[in-house]
Amino acid sequence: MQTVSDWTTIIDSHSVLIMTIATVIIAIFTALGFFVQRSRKNVASSEEEIEAVVREILTKHQESELPQAEGLAGGHLGEDLEAKDQEIAELIRVVEALRDPDAPDRERRAKAEAALVHGDTQLADALFAELEHSAASKAAAAAREDLAQRRQAAAAARHRGAIAFLHDTHGALVHYRRAVEYDPEDAIGWNQIGSLKYRLGELAEAQAAYERVRTIGHATGDREAVAAALGNFGNIAQTRGELNKAEEYHRQSLAIAEELGQKSIMASTLGNLGIIAQIRGDLDEAEGYYRQSLAIHEELGRKEGMANQLGNLGNIAQIRGDLDQAEEYYRRSLAIAEELGQKSIMASILGNLGLIAQTRGALDDAEKYHRQSLAIEKELGRKEGMASVLGNLGNVAQIRGALDDAEKYHRQSLAIAEELGQKSIMANQLGNLGIIAKTRGELVDAEKYHRKALAIHEELGSKEGMANQLGNLGILAKTRGDLDEAE
């Protein structure tokens, strides 16, 4: 899921038009090392070989799913960033299961893997469906609770979820829900449900799933899983605009990760603390967090994380008005995202390149970038990303003077943000609706919108947002001839 901060430019009316920069990622915590190690079996293949196969599966899938993005960073195709650690970890388990030396039907499993690599999921899904049904039937027929069979059924259902996630988020959820029905203590299944629900904007259900992960972590003494759950609680609070609560969760997660030496979670948490600082307008602090996160990702060789933080450093440069530096960071980030096949990062970066084009006055290019970004966000079902891009398309229409189109986009964005409880985007769109009302001469309505936006920015502690709306209220007062209030 993405979060946003304000980016401003002055339009002809001298009102402050609010655009939403897509912060490249709120890192979704997976406790990847723990979850993969716990499930790893004695397979014949090396970890490097299996991961290479997984990358090939993702690459083949992206080629069949995403249309070419024209004129960008070498023109590679992309896959979903939220496939990063979680999807890779889940697909690693799928390939390991297919290569299990103790399993029967070796030839059938090899054919299923080969089909997966070529983009065909049917053989693998059918194989795991049979395994799930067999294990579930044995568990149901047993005179006593057969936990081993239930866990086998849960694992098969999770494998089906990982395969379905390549093309169907809702279908993947069905499989993961079955997995936790078989085994209610399946932390991996609950973590995946939380991630998918978060991606779909269903925050209450995501929180409940992550709470199960934390509970299981406490019960088993697994502090890494607890750290991951705390980080994800922080993400949800962050999306809701509860920045103090989000910061508290992230700091708790960071403390555990530092104690355990879990650098992957440390890097993710530092990046998320940077996002909070950015929303608050503390750009130097945000940059510091992003650079710390980037350094750890570089040390670990985690290209996805490097792409995230390069994009976030681009955001800082863009907010400061250094468009050339911002574009350099964005294109470096985009090149990595395309290399790895990460759709979510591509959507964010395309949108931010659209903002740069918009600021430079290249509105046709800006609209093209925003529409490419929106197409990916819709494909992924990422409501928060859709809200950001719709607002930016509204800004393009607004600058062109197409106020009816602009209002439509801003209201669509506002409706999604209200559904998600995404206060930062709500404030942005209320401010933009205020500018439209002022342009139409509807000063009373304009003031109402700006005051609502100001109240939200004050609640969030967003210094730049507060300054923007105070400036817009001052312009309204000046328009009315109330010079004392304008000052």
CSV table of C-alpha atoms in Angstrom, one decimal:
chain,number,residue,atom,x,y,z
A,1,MET,CA,0.0,0.0,0.0
A,2,GLN,CA,1.2,3.6,-0.7
A,3,THR,CA,1.1,6.8,1.4
A,4,VAL,CA,1.2,10.4,0.3
A,5,SER,CA,2.5,13.8,1.1
A,6,ASP,CA,1.7,17.2,-0.4
A,7,TRP,CA,3.4,18.6,-3.4
A,8,THR,CA,2.5,22.2,-4.4
A,9,THR,CA,2.6,24.4,-7.4
A,10,ILE,CA,0.9,27.8,-8.0
A,11,ILE,CA,-1.8,27.9,-10.6
A,12,ASP,CA,-3.1,31.0,-12.3
A,13,SER,CA,-5.5,31.9,-9.5
A,14,HIS,CA,-2.5,31.8,-7.1
A,15,SER,CA,-4.3,29.2,-5.0
A,16,VAL,CA,-2.2,26.3,-3.8
A,17,LEU,CA,-3.1,23.2,-5.9
A,18,ILE,CA,-2.3,20.0,-4.1
A,19,MET,CA,-0.8,17.0,-5.8
A,20,THR,CA,-0.1,13.7,-4.3
A,21,ILE,CA,3.3,12.2,-4.6
A,22,ALA,CA,3.2,8.4,-4.3
A,23,THR,CA,5.6,7.4,-1.6
A,24,VAL,CA,7.0,4.3,-3.2
A,25,ILE,CA,6.0,1.8,-0.6
A,26,ILE,CA,4.8,1.2,2.9
A,27,ALA,CA,6.9,-1.9,3.5
A,28,ILE,CA,4.6,-4.8,4.3
A,29,PHE,CA,6.4,-7.0,6.9
A,30,THR,CA,6.8,-10.7,6.3
A,31,ALA,CA,9.4,-11.8,8.8
A,32,LEU,CA,10.7,-13.4,5.6
A,33,GLY,CA,13.8,-15.2,6.9
A,34,PHE,CA,11.8,-16.9,9.7
A,35,PHE,CA,8.8,-17.9,7.6
A,36,VAL,CA,11.0,-19.4,4.8
A,37,GLN,CA,13.4,-21.2,7.2
A,38,ARG,CA,10.5,-22.7,9.2
A,39,SER,CA,9.0,-24.2,6.1
A,40,ARG,CA,12.1,-25.2,4.3
A,41,LYS,CA,12.5,-28.9,3.7
A,42,ASN,CA,15.5,-31.0,2.6
A,43,VAL,CA,15.1,-30.3,-1.1
A,44,ALA,CA,17.7,-31.3,-3.7
A,45,SER,CA,18.0,-27.9,-5.3
A,46,SER,CA,20.0,-24.9,-4.0
A,47,GLU,CA,18.2,-21.8,-2.6
A,48,GLU,CA,19.8,-19.8,-5.5
A,49,GLU,CA,18.4,-22.2,-8.1
A,50,ILE,CA,14.9,-22.2,-6.6
A,51,GLU,CA,14.9,-18.4,-6.4
A,52,ALA,CA,16.0,-18.2,-10.0
A,53,VAL,CA,13.0,-20.4,-11.0
A,54,VAL,CA,10.7,-18.2,-9.0
A,55,ARG,CA,12.0,-15.1,-10.7
A,56,GLU,CA,11.4,-16.8,-14.1
A,57,ILE,CA,7.8,-17.6,-13.1
A,58,LEU,CA,7.3,-13.9,-12.1
A,59,THR,CA,8.9,-12.7,-15.3
A,60,LYS,CA,6.7,-14.9,-17.5
A,61,HIS,CA,3.6,-13.9,-15.7
A,62,GLN,CA,4.4,-10.1,-16.0
A,63,GLU,CA,4.9,-10.5,-19.8
A,64,SER,CA,1.4,-11.9,-20.1
A,65,GLU,CA,-0.2,-9.4,-17.8
A,66,LEU,CA,1.1,-5.9,-18.2
A,67,PRO,CA,1.1,-3.8,-21.4
A,68,GLN,CA,4.3,-2.0,-22.5
A,69,ALA,CA,5.0,1.3,-20.8
A,70,GLU,CA,6.2,3.5,-23.6
A,71,GLY,CA,9.5,5.4,-23.5
A,72,LEU,CA,10.5,4.5,-19.9
A,73,ALA,CA,13.8,3.1,-18.7
A,74,GLY,CA,14.4,0.6,-21.3
A,75,GLY,CA,10.8,-0.5,-21.8
A,76,HIS,CA,10.8,-3.7,-19.8
A,77,LEU,CA,7.6,-5.1,-18.5
A,78,GLY,CA,6.6,-5.1,-14.8
A,79,GLU,CA,5.0,-7.2,-12.1
A,80,ASP,CA,3.6,-6.4,-8.7
A,81,LEU,CA,5.9,-4.9,-6.1
A,82,GLU,CA,3.7,-6.4,-3.4
A,83,ALA,CA,4.9,-9.7,-4.8
A,84,LYS,CA,8.3,-8.8,-3.5
A,85,ASP,CA,9.1,-10.6,-0.3
A,86,GLN,CA,5.8,-12.3,0.3
A,87,GLU,CA,5.1,-13.6,-3.2
A,88,ILE,CA,8.7,-14.7,-3.6
A,89,ALA,CA,8.6,-16.5,-0.3
A,90,GLU,CA,5.4,-18.2,-1.1
A,91,LEU,CA,6.5,-19.2,-4.6
A,92,ILE,CA,9.7,-20.6,-3.1
A,93,ARG,CA,7.6,-22.9,-1.0
A,94,VAL,CA,5.6,-23.9,-4.1
A,95,VAL,CA,8.7,-24.9,-6.0
A,96,GLU,CA,10.2,-26.6,-3.0
A,97,ALA,CA,7.0,-28.7,-2.7
A,98,LEU,CA,7.1,-29.6,-6.3
A,99,ARG,CA,10.7,-30.7,-6.0
A,100,ASP,CA,10.2,-32.6,-2.7
A,101,PRO,CA,12.4,-35.7,-3.2
A,102,ASP,CA,10.1,-37.8,-0.9
A,103,ALA,CA,6.9,-37.0,-2.8
A,104,PRO,CA,5.4,-39.3,-5.4
A,105,ASP,CA,4.5,-38.4,-9.0
A,106,ARG,CA,8.0,-36.9,-9.7
A,107,GLU,CA,7.3,-36.7,-13.4
A,108,ARG,CA,4.0,-34.9,-12.9
A,109,ARG,CA,5.5,-32.5,-10.5
A,110,ALA,CA,8.3,-31.6,-12.9
A,111,LYS,CA,5.7,-31.0,-15.7
A,112,ALA,CA,3.7,-28.8,-13.3
A,113,GLU,CA,6.9,-26.7,-12.5
A,114,ALA,CA,7.8,-26.4,-16.2
A,115,ALA,CA,4.2,-25.2,-17.0
A,116,LEU,CA,4.4,-22.6,-14.2
A,117,VAL,CA,7.7,-21.3,-15.6
A,118,HIS,CA,5.9,-20.9,-19.0
A,119,GLY,CA,2.9,-19.1,-17.4
A,120,ASP,CA,0.5,-22.0,-17.1
A,121,THR,CA,-0.8,-22.4,-13.5
A,122,GLN,CA,-3.4,-25.2,-14.1
A,123,LEU,CA,-1.2,-28.3,-13.7
A,124,ALA,CA,0.3,-27.1,-10.4
A,125,ASP,CA,-3.0,-25.9,-9.0
A,126,ALA,CA,-4.6,-29.3,-9.9
A,127,LEU,CA,-1.8,-31.2,-8.2
A,128,PHE,CA,-2.1,-29.2,-5.0
A,129,ALA,CA,-5.9,-29.4,-5.1
A,130,GLU,CA,-5.6,-33.2,-5.0
A,131,LEU,CA,-3.1,-33.1,-2.2
A,132,GLU,CA,-5.3,-30.7,-0.2
A,133,HIS,CA,-8.4,-32.8,-0.8
A,134,SER,CA,-6.6,-36.0,0.2
A,135,ALA,CA,-5.1,-34.6,3.4
A,136,ALA,CA,-8.4,-32.9,4.4
A,137,SER,CA,-10.3,-36.2,3.8
A,138,LYS,CA,-7.9,-38.2,5.9
A,139,ALA,CA,-8.1,-35.6,8.7
A,140,ALA,CA,-11.9,-35.7,8.6
A,141,ALA,CA,-12.0,-39.5,8.7
A,142,ALA,CA,-9.5,-39.8,11.5
A,143,ALA,CA,-10.9,-41.0,14.9
A,144,ARG,CA,-8.8,-38.4,16.7
A,145,GLU,CA,-7.6,-35.0,15.6
A,146,ASP,CA,-5.0,-35.5,12.9
A,147,LEU,CA,-3.0,-32.3,13.1
A,148,ALA,CA,-0.3,-33.5,10.7
A,149,GLN,CA,-2.9,-34.1,7.9
A,150,ARG,CA,-4.6,-30.7,8.7
A,151,ARG,CA,-1.2,-29.0,8.3
A,152,GLN,CA,-0.6,-30.8,5.0
A,153,ALA,CA,-4.0,-29.6,3.8
A,154,ALA,CA,-3.2,-26.1,5.0
A,155,ALA,CA,0.2,-26.1,3.2
A,156,ALA,CA,-1.5,-27.3,-0.1
A,157,ALA,CA,-4.1,-24.6,0.2
A,158,ARG,CA,-1.4,-22.0,0.7
A,159,HIS,CA,0.5,-23.2,-2.3
A,160,ARG,CA,-2.8,-22.8,-4.3
A,161,GLY,CA,-3.1,-19.3,-2.9
A,162,ALA,CA,0.4,-18.4,-4.0
A,163,ILE,CA,-0.3,-19.6,-7.5
A,164,ALA,CA,-3.7,-17.8,-7.7
A,165,PHE,CA,-2.0,-14.6,-6.5
A,166,LEU,CA,-0.2,-14.5,-9.8
A,167,HIS,CA,-3.5,-13.5,-11.5
A,168,ASP,CA,-6.3,-13.3,-9.0
A,169,THR,CA,-6.1,-11.5,-5.6
A,170,HIS,CA,-9.6,-12.5,-4.5
A,171,GLY,CA,-9.0,-16.1,-5.6
A,172,ALA,CA,-5.8,-16.2,-3.5
A,173,LEU,CA,-7.7,-15.0,-0.5
A,174,VAL,CA,-10.2,-17.9,-0.8
A,175,HIS,CA,-7.3,-20.4,-0.7
A,176,TYR,CA,-5.5,-18.7,2.2
A,177,ARG,CA,-8.8,-18.6,4.2
A,178,ARG,CA,-9.1,-22.3,3.7
A,179,ALA,CA,-5.5,-22.8,4.9
A,180,VAL,CA,-6.2,-21.1,8.3
A,181,GLU,CA,-9.5,-23.1,8.6
A,182,TYR,CA,-7.4,-26.3,8.4
A,183,ASP,CA,-4.8,-24.9,10.8
A,184,PRO,CA,-5.8,-21.9,12.8
A,185,GLU,CA,-2.2,-21.5,14.1
A,186,ASP,CA,-0.8,-21.1,10.6
A,187,ALA,CA,1.0,-17.8,11.0
A,188,ILE,CA,2.1,-17.8,7.3
A,189,GLY,CA,-1.6,-18.1,6.2
A,190,TRP,CA,-2.7,-15.3,8.5
A,191,ASN,CA,0.1,-13.0,7.4
A,192,GLN,CA,-0.8,-13.5,3.7
A,193,ILE,CA,-4.5,-12.8,4.5
A,194,GLY,CA,-3.4,-9.6,6.3
A,195,SER,CA,-1.3,-8.5,3.3
A,196,LEU,CA,-4.0,-9.2,0.7
A,197,LYS,CA,-6.7,-7.4,2.8
A,198,TYR,CA,-4.4,-4.5,3.3
A,199,ARG,CA,-3.7,-4.3,-0.4
A,200,LEU,CA,-7.5,-4.3,-1.1
A,201,GLY,CA,-8.0,-1.5,1.5
A,202,GLU,CA,-10.0,-3.7,3.9
A,203,LEU,CA,-8.0,-2.4,6.9
A,204,ALA,CA,-10.1,-3.8,9.7
A,205,GLU,CA,-9.8,-7.3,8.4
A,206,ALA,CA,-6.1,-6.8,7.7
A,207,GLN,CA,-5.6,-5.7,11.3
A,208,ALA,CA,-7.5,-8.8,12.6
A,209,ALA,CA,-5.3,-11.1,10.5
A,210,TYR,CA,-2.1,-9.4,11.7
A,211,GLU,CA,-3.4,-9.7,15.3
A,212,ARG,CA,-3.5,-13.4,14.8
A,213,VAL,CA,0.1,-13.4,13.7
A,214,ARG,CA,1.1,-11.5,16.8
A,215,THR,CA,-0.8,-13.8,19.1
A,216,ILE,CA,0.8,-16.9,17.5
A,217,GLY,CA,4.2,-15.2,17.8
A,218,HIS,CA,3.7,-14.6,21.5
A,219,ALA,CA,2.5,-18.1,22.0
A,220,THR,CA,5.4,-19.7,20.3
A,221,GLY,CA,8.1,-17.3,21.5
A,222,ASP,CA,8.7,-16.1,17.9
A,223,ARG,CA,9.7,-12.5,18.4
A,224,GLU,CA,10.5,-12.0,14.7
A,225,ALA,CA,6.8,-12.7,13.9
A,226,VAL,CA,5.8,-10.3,16.6
A,227,ALA,CA,8.1,-7.6,15.1
A,228,ALA,CA,6.5,-8.2,11.7
A,229,ALA,CA,3.0,-7.9,13.1
A,230,LEU,CA,3.9,-4.7,15.0
A,231,GLY,CA,5.2,-3.2,11.8
A,232,ASN,CA,2.1,-4.0,9.9
A,233,PHE,CA,0.0,-2.5,12.7
A,234,GLY,CA,2.0,0.6,12.1
A,235,ASN,CA,1.3,0.5,8.4
A,236,ILE,CA,-2.5,0.3,9.1
A,237,ALA,CA,-2.3,3.2,11.5
A,238,GLN,CA,-0.3,5.2,9.0
A,239,THR,CA,-2.8,4.6,6.3
A,240,ARG,CA,-5.6,5.8,8.6
A,241,GLY,CA,-3.6,9.0,9.3
A,242,GLU,CA,-2.9,8.0,13.0
A,243,LEU,CA,0.8,9.0,12.7
A,244,ASN,CA,1.7,9.0,16.4
A,245,LYS,CA,0.3,5.5,16.8
A,246,ALA,CA,2.0,4.4,13.6
A,247,GLU,CA,5.3,5.7,14.8
A,248,GLU,CA,4.9,3.9,18.2
A,249,TYR,CA,4.3,0.6,16.4
A,250,HIS,CA,7.2,1.0,14.1
A,251,ARG,CA,9.6,1.9,16.9
A,252,GLN,CA,8.5,-1.2,18.8
A,253,SER,CA,9.1,-3.3,15.7
A,254,LEU,CA,12.5,-1.6,15.1
A,255,ALA,CA,13.6,-2.3,18.7
A,256,ILE,CA,12.9,-6.0,18.4
A,257,ALA,CA,14.5,-6.2,15.0
A,258,GLU,CA,17.7,-4.5,16.2
A,259,GLU,CA,17.9,-6.8,19.2
A,260,LEU,CA,17.5,-9.8,16.9
A,261,GLY,CA,19.8,-8.4,14.3
A,262,GLN,CA,17.0,-8.8,11.7
A,263,LYS,CA,18.3,-6.3,9.2
A,264,SER,CA,15.5,-6.8,6.7
A,265,ILE,CA,12.8,-5.7,9.2
A,266,MET,CA,15.1,-2.9,10.3
A,267,ALA,CA,15.4,-1.6,6.7
A,268,SER,CA,11.6,-1.7,6.2
A,269,THR,CA,10.9,0.0,9.5
A,270,LEU,CA,13.4,2.8,8.9
A,271,GLY,CA,11.7,3.4,5.5
A,272,ASN,CA,8.3,3.6,7.1
A,273,LEU,CA,9.5,6.0,9.8
A,274,GLY,CA,10.8,8.1,6.9
A,275,ILE,CA,7.3,8.2,5.4
A,276,ILE,CA,5.9,9.4,8.6
A,277,ALA,CA,8.5,12.2,8.9
A,278,GLN,CA,7.8,13.1,5.2
A,279,ILE,CA,4.0,13.4,5.9
A,280,ARG,CA,4.8,15.7,8.8
A,281,GLY,CA,7.0,17.9,6.6
A,282,ASP,CA,10.2,17.0,8.4
A,283,LEU,CA,12.1,16.4,5.2
A,284,ASP,CA,15.7,16.3,6.6
A,285,GLU,CA,14.6,13.6,9.1
A,286,ALA,CA,12.8,11.7,6.4
A,287,GLU,CA,15.8,11.8,4.1
A,288,GLY,CA,17.9,10.4,7.0
A,289,TYR,CA,15.6,7.5,7.5
A,290,TYR,CA,15.5,6.7,3.7
A,291,ARG,CA,19.3,6.8,3.4
A,292,GLN,CA,19.7,4.5,6.4
A,293,SER,CA,17.2,2.1,4.9
A,294,LEU,CA,18.9,2.3,1.5
A,295,ALA,CA,22.3,1.5,3.0
A,296,ILE,CA,20.9,-1.7,4.7
A,297,HIS,CA,19.1,-2.8,1.5
A,298,GLU,CA,22.4,-2.3,-0.5
A,299,GLU,CA,24.3,-4.3,2.2
A,300,LEU,CA,21.7,-7.1,1.9
A,301,GLY,CA,21.6,-6.9,-1.9
A,302,ARG,CA,17.8,-6.5,-1.8
A,303,LYS,CA,17.1,-4.7,-5.0
A,304,GLU,CA,13.4,-4.3,-4.3
A,305,GLY,CA,14.2,-2.3,-1.1
A,306,MET,CA,16.8,-0.3,-3.0
A,307,ALA,CA,14.1,0.7,-5.6
A,308,ASN,CA,11.7,1.7,-2.8
A,309,GLN,CA,14.2,4.0,-1.1
A,310,LEU,CA,15.5,5.5,-4.3
A,311,GLY,CA,11.9,6.4,-5.2
A,312,ASN,CA,11.4,7.9,-1.7
A,313,LEU,CA,14.6,10.0,-2.0
A,314,GLY,CA,13.1,11.2,-5.4
A,315,ASN,CA,10.0,12.3,-3.5
A,316,ILE,CA,12.2,14.4,-1.1
A,317,ALA,CA,14.0,16.0,-4.0
A,318,GLN,CA,10.7,16.7,-5.8
A,319,ILE,CA,9.1,18.3,-2.7
A,320,ARG,CA,12.2,20.5,-2.4
A,321,GLY,CA,11.7,21.6,-6.0
A,322,ASP,CA,14.9,19.8,-7.4
A,323,LEU,CA,13.1,18.2,-10.3
A,324,ASP,CA,16.2,17.0,-12.2
A,325,GLN,CA,17.5,15.2,-9.1
A,326,ALA,CA,14.0,13.8,-8.4
A,327,GLU,CA,13.8,12.5,-12.0
A,328,GLU,CA,17.2,10.8,-11.7
A,329,TYR,CA,16.2,9.0,-8.5
A,330,TYR,CA,12.8,8.0,-10.1
A,331,ARG,CA,14.4,6.6,-13.2
A,332,ARG,CA,17.0,4.6,-11.2
A,333,SER,CA,14.1,3.2,-9.2
A,334,LEU,CA,12.0,2.4,-12.2
A,335,ALA,CA,14.9,0.6,-13.9
A,336,ILE,CA,15.3,-1.7,-11.0
A,337,ALA,CA,11.5,-2.2,-10.7
A,338,GLU,CA,11.3,-3.2,-14.4
A,339,GLU,CA,14.3,-5.5,-14.1
A,340,LEU,CA,12.6,-7.3,-11.2
A,341,GLY,CA,9.1,-7.0,-12.6
A,342,GLN,CA,7.5,-5.0,-9.9
A,343,LYS,CA,4.1,-3.5,-10.9
A,344,SER,CA,3.5,-1.6,-7.7
A,345,ILE,CA,6.7,0.3,-7.8
A,346,MET,CA,6.2,1.0,-11.5
A,347,ALA,CA,2.7,2.5,-10.8
A,348,SER,CA,4.2,4.8,-8.1
A,349,ILE,CA,7.1,6.0,-10.2
A,350,LEU,CA,5.0,6.5,-13.3
A,351,GLY,CA,2.7,8.7,-11.3
A,352,ASN,CA,5.6,10.7,-9.9
A,353,LEU,CA,7.1,11.2,-13.3
A,354,GLY,CA,3.7,12.5,-14.3
A,355,LEU,CA,3.9,15.1,-11.5
A,356,ILE,CA,7.3,16.2,-12.7
A,357,ALA,CA,5.9,16.6,-16.3
A,358,GLN,CA,3.0,18.4,-14.8
A,359,THR,CA,5.2,20.8,-12.9
A,360,ARG,CA,7.2,21.5,-16.0
A,361,GLY,CA,4.0,22.3,-17.9
A,362,ALA,CA,4.1,19.2,-20.1
A,363,LEU,CA,0.4,18.3,-19.4
A,364,ASP,CA,0.0,15.7,-22.2
A,365,ASP,CA,3.0,13.8,-20.9
A,366,ALA,CA,1.7,14.2,-17.4
A,367,GLU,CA,-1.7,12.7,-18.3
A,368,LYS,CA,0.0,9.8,-20.1
A,369,TYR,CA,2.1,8.9,-17.1
A,370,HIS,CA,-0.9,9.2,-14.8
A,371,ARG,CA,-3.1,7.0,-17.0
A,372,GLN,CA,-0.4,4.3,-17.2
A,373,SER,CA,-0.1,4.5,-13.4
A,374,LEU,CA,-3.9,4.3,-12.9
A,375,ALA,CA,-4.2,1.2,-15.3
A,376,ILE,CA,-1.7,-0.7,-13.1
A,377,GLU,CA,-3.3,0.4,-9.8
A,378,LYS,CA,-6.7,-0.8,-11.1
A,379,GLU,CA,-5.2,-4.1,-12.3
A,380,LEU,CA,-3.7,-4.6,-8.8
A,381,GLY,CA,-6.9,-3.5,-7.1
A,382,ARG,CA,-4.9,-1.0,-5.0
A,383,LYS,CA,-7.5,1.5,-3.9
A,384,GLU,CA,-5.1,3.9,-2.2
A,385,GLY,CA,-3.0,4.2,-5.3
A,386,MET,CA,-6.1,4.7,-7.4
A,387,ALA,CA,-7.2,7.5,-5.1
A,388,SER,CA,-3.8,9.3,-5.5
A,389,VAL,CA,-3.7,9.0,-9.3
A,390,LEU,CA,-7.3,10.1,-9.7
A,391,GLY,CA,-6.5,13.2,-7.7
A,392,ASN,CA,-3.6,13.9,-9.9
A,393,LEU,CA,-5.6,13.5,-13.1
A,394,GLY,CA,-8.0,16.0,-11.5
A,395,ASN,CA,-5.1,18.4,-11.1
A,396,VAL,CA,-4.2,18.1,-14.8
A,397,ALA,CA,-7.9,18.8,-15.8
A,398,GLN,CA,-7.9,21.7,-13.3
A,399,ILE,CA,-4.9,23.3,-14.8
A,400,ARG,CA,-6.4,23.0,-18.3
A,401,GLY,CA,-9.5,24.7,-17.0
A,402,ALA,CA,-11.8,21.7,-17.4
A,403,LEU,CA,-13.4,22.2,-14.0
A,404,ASP,CA,-16.2,19.7,-14.4
A,405,ASP,CA,-13.7,16.9,-15.3
A,406,ALA,CA,-11.4,18.0,-12.5
A,407,GLU,CA,-14.3,17.9,-9.9
A,408,LYS,CA,-15.3,14.4,-11.1
A,409,TYR,CA,-11.7,13.1,-10.5
A,410,HIS,CA,-11.3,14.8,-7.2
A,411,ARG,CA,-14.6,13.5,-5.9
A,412,GLN,CA,-13.8,9.9,-7.0
A,413,SER,CA,-10.5,10.2,-5.2
A,414,LEU,CA,-12.1,11.6,-2.1
A,415,ALA,CA,-14.7,8.8,-2.0
A,416,ILE,CA,-12.0,6.2,-2.1
A,417,ALA,CA,-10.0,8.0,0.5
A,418,GLU,CA,-13.0,8.3,2.8
A,419,GLU,CA,-13.7,4.6,2.4
A,420,LEU,CA,-10.1,3.8,3.4
A,421,GLY,CA,-9.9,6.4,6.1
A,422,GLN,CA,-6.9,7.8,4.3
A,423,LYS,CA,-6.8,11.3,5.8
A,424,SER,CA,-3.9,12.7,3.9
A,425,ILE,CA,-5.6,12.1,0.5
A,426,MET,CA,-8.9,13.3,1.9
A,427,ALA,CA,-7.3,16.6,2.9
A,428,ASN,CA,-5.6,17.0,-0.5
A,429,GLN,CA,-8.9,16.5,-2.4
A,430,LEU,CA,-10.9,18.7,-0.1
A,431,GLY,CA,-8.4,21.5,-0.7
A,432,ASN,CA,-8.6,21.0,-4.5
A,433,LEU,CA,-12.4,21.1,-4.4
A,434,GLY,CA,-12.0,24.3,-2.5
A,435,ILE,CA,-9.9,25.8,-5.3
A,436,ILE,CA,-12.5,24.7,-7.9
A,437,ALA,CA,-15.3,26.3,-5.8
A,438,LYS,CA,-13.2,29.6,-5.6
A,439,THR,CA,-12.6,29.6,-9.3
A,440,ARG,CA,-16.3,29.3,-9.9
A,441,GLY,CA,-16.9,32.2,-7.5
A,442,GLU,CA,-18.5,30.0,-4.8
A,443,LEU,CA,-16.5,31.5,-2.0
A,444,VAL,CA,-18.6,30.1,0.9
A,445,ASP,CA,-18.2,26.6,-0.4
A,446,ALA,CA,-14.5,27.2,-1.0
A,447,GLU,CA,-14.0,28.3,2.6
A,448,LYS,CA,-15.8,25.2,3.9
A,449,TYR,CA,-13.6,22.9,1.9
A,450,HIS,CA,-10.4,24.6,2.9
A,451,ARG,CA,-11.3,24.6,6.6
A,452,LYS,CA,-12.1,20.9,6.5
A,453,ALA,CA,-8.7,20.3,4.8
A,454,LEU,CA,-6.9,22.5,7.3
A,455,ALA,CA,-8.5,20.6,10.2
A,456,ILE,CA,-7.3,17.2,8.8
A,457,HIS,CA,-3.8,18.6,8.2
A,458,GLU,CA,-3.7,19.9,11.8
A,459,GLU,CA,-4.7,16.5,13.1
A,460,LEU,CA,-2.0,14.9,11.0
A,461,GLY,CA,0.6,17.4,12.0
A,462,SER,CA,1.3,18.1,8.4
A,463,LYS,CA,3.2,21.4,8.4
A,464,GLU,CA,3.2,21.9,4.6
A,465,GLY,CA,-0.5,21.0,4.3
A,466,MET,CA,-1.4,23.5,7.1
A,467,ALA,CA,0.6,26.2,5.4
A,468,ASN,CA,-1.1,25.5,2.0
A,469,GLN,CA,-4.6,25.7,3.4
A,470,LEU,CA,-3.9,28.8,5.5
A,471,GLY,CA,-2.6,30.4,2.3
A,472,ASN,CA,-5.8,29.4,0.5
A,473,LEU,CA,-7.9,30.8,3.2
A,474,GLY,CA,-5.9,34.0,3.1
A,475,ILE,CA,-6.5,34.3,-0.7
A,476,LEU,CA,-10.2,33.9,-0.1
A,477,ALA,CA,-10.2,36.6,2.5
A,478,LYS,CA,-8.3,38.9,0.1
A,479,THR,CA,-10.8,38.1,-2.6
A,480,ARG,CA,-13.6,39.3,-0.3
A,481,GLY,CA,-11.7,42.4,0.5
A,482,ASP,CA,-11.0,41.4,4.1
A,483,LEU,CA,-7.3,42.4,4.2
A,484,ASP,CA,-7.0,42.0,8.0
A,485,GLU,CA,-8.1,38.4,7.9
A,486,ALA,CA,-5.9,37.8,4.8
A,487,GLU,CA,-2.8,38.8,6.7
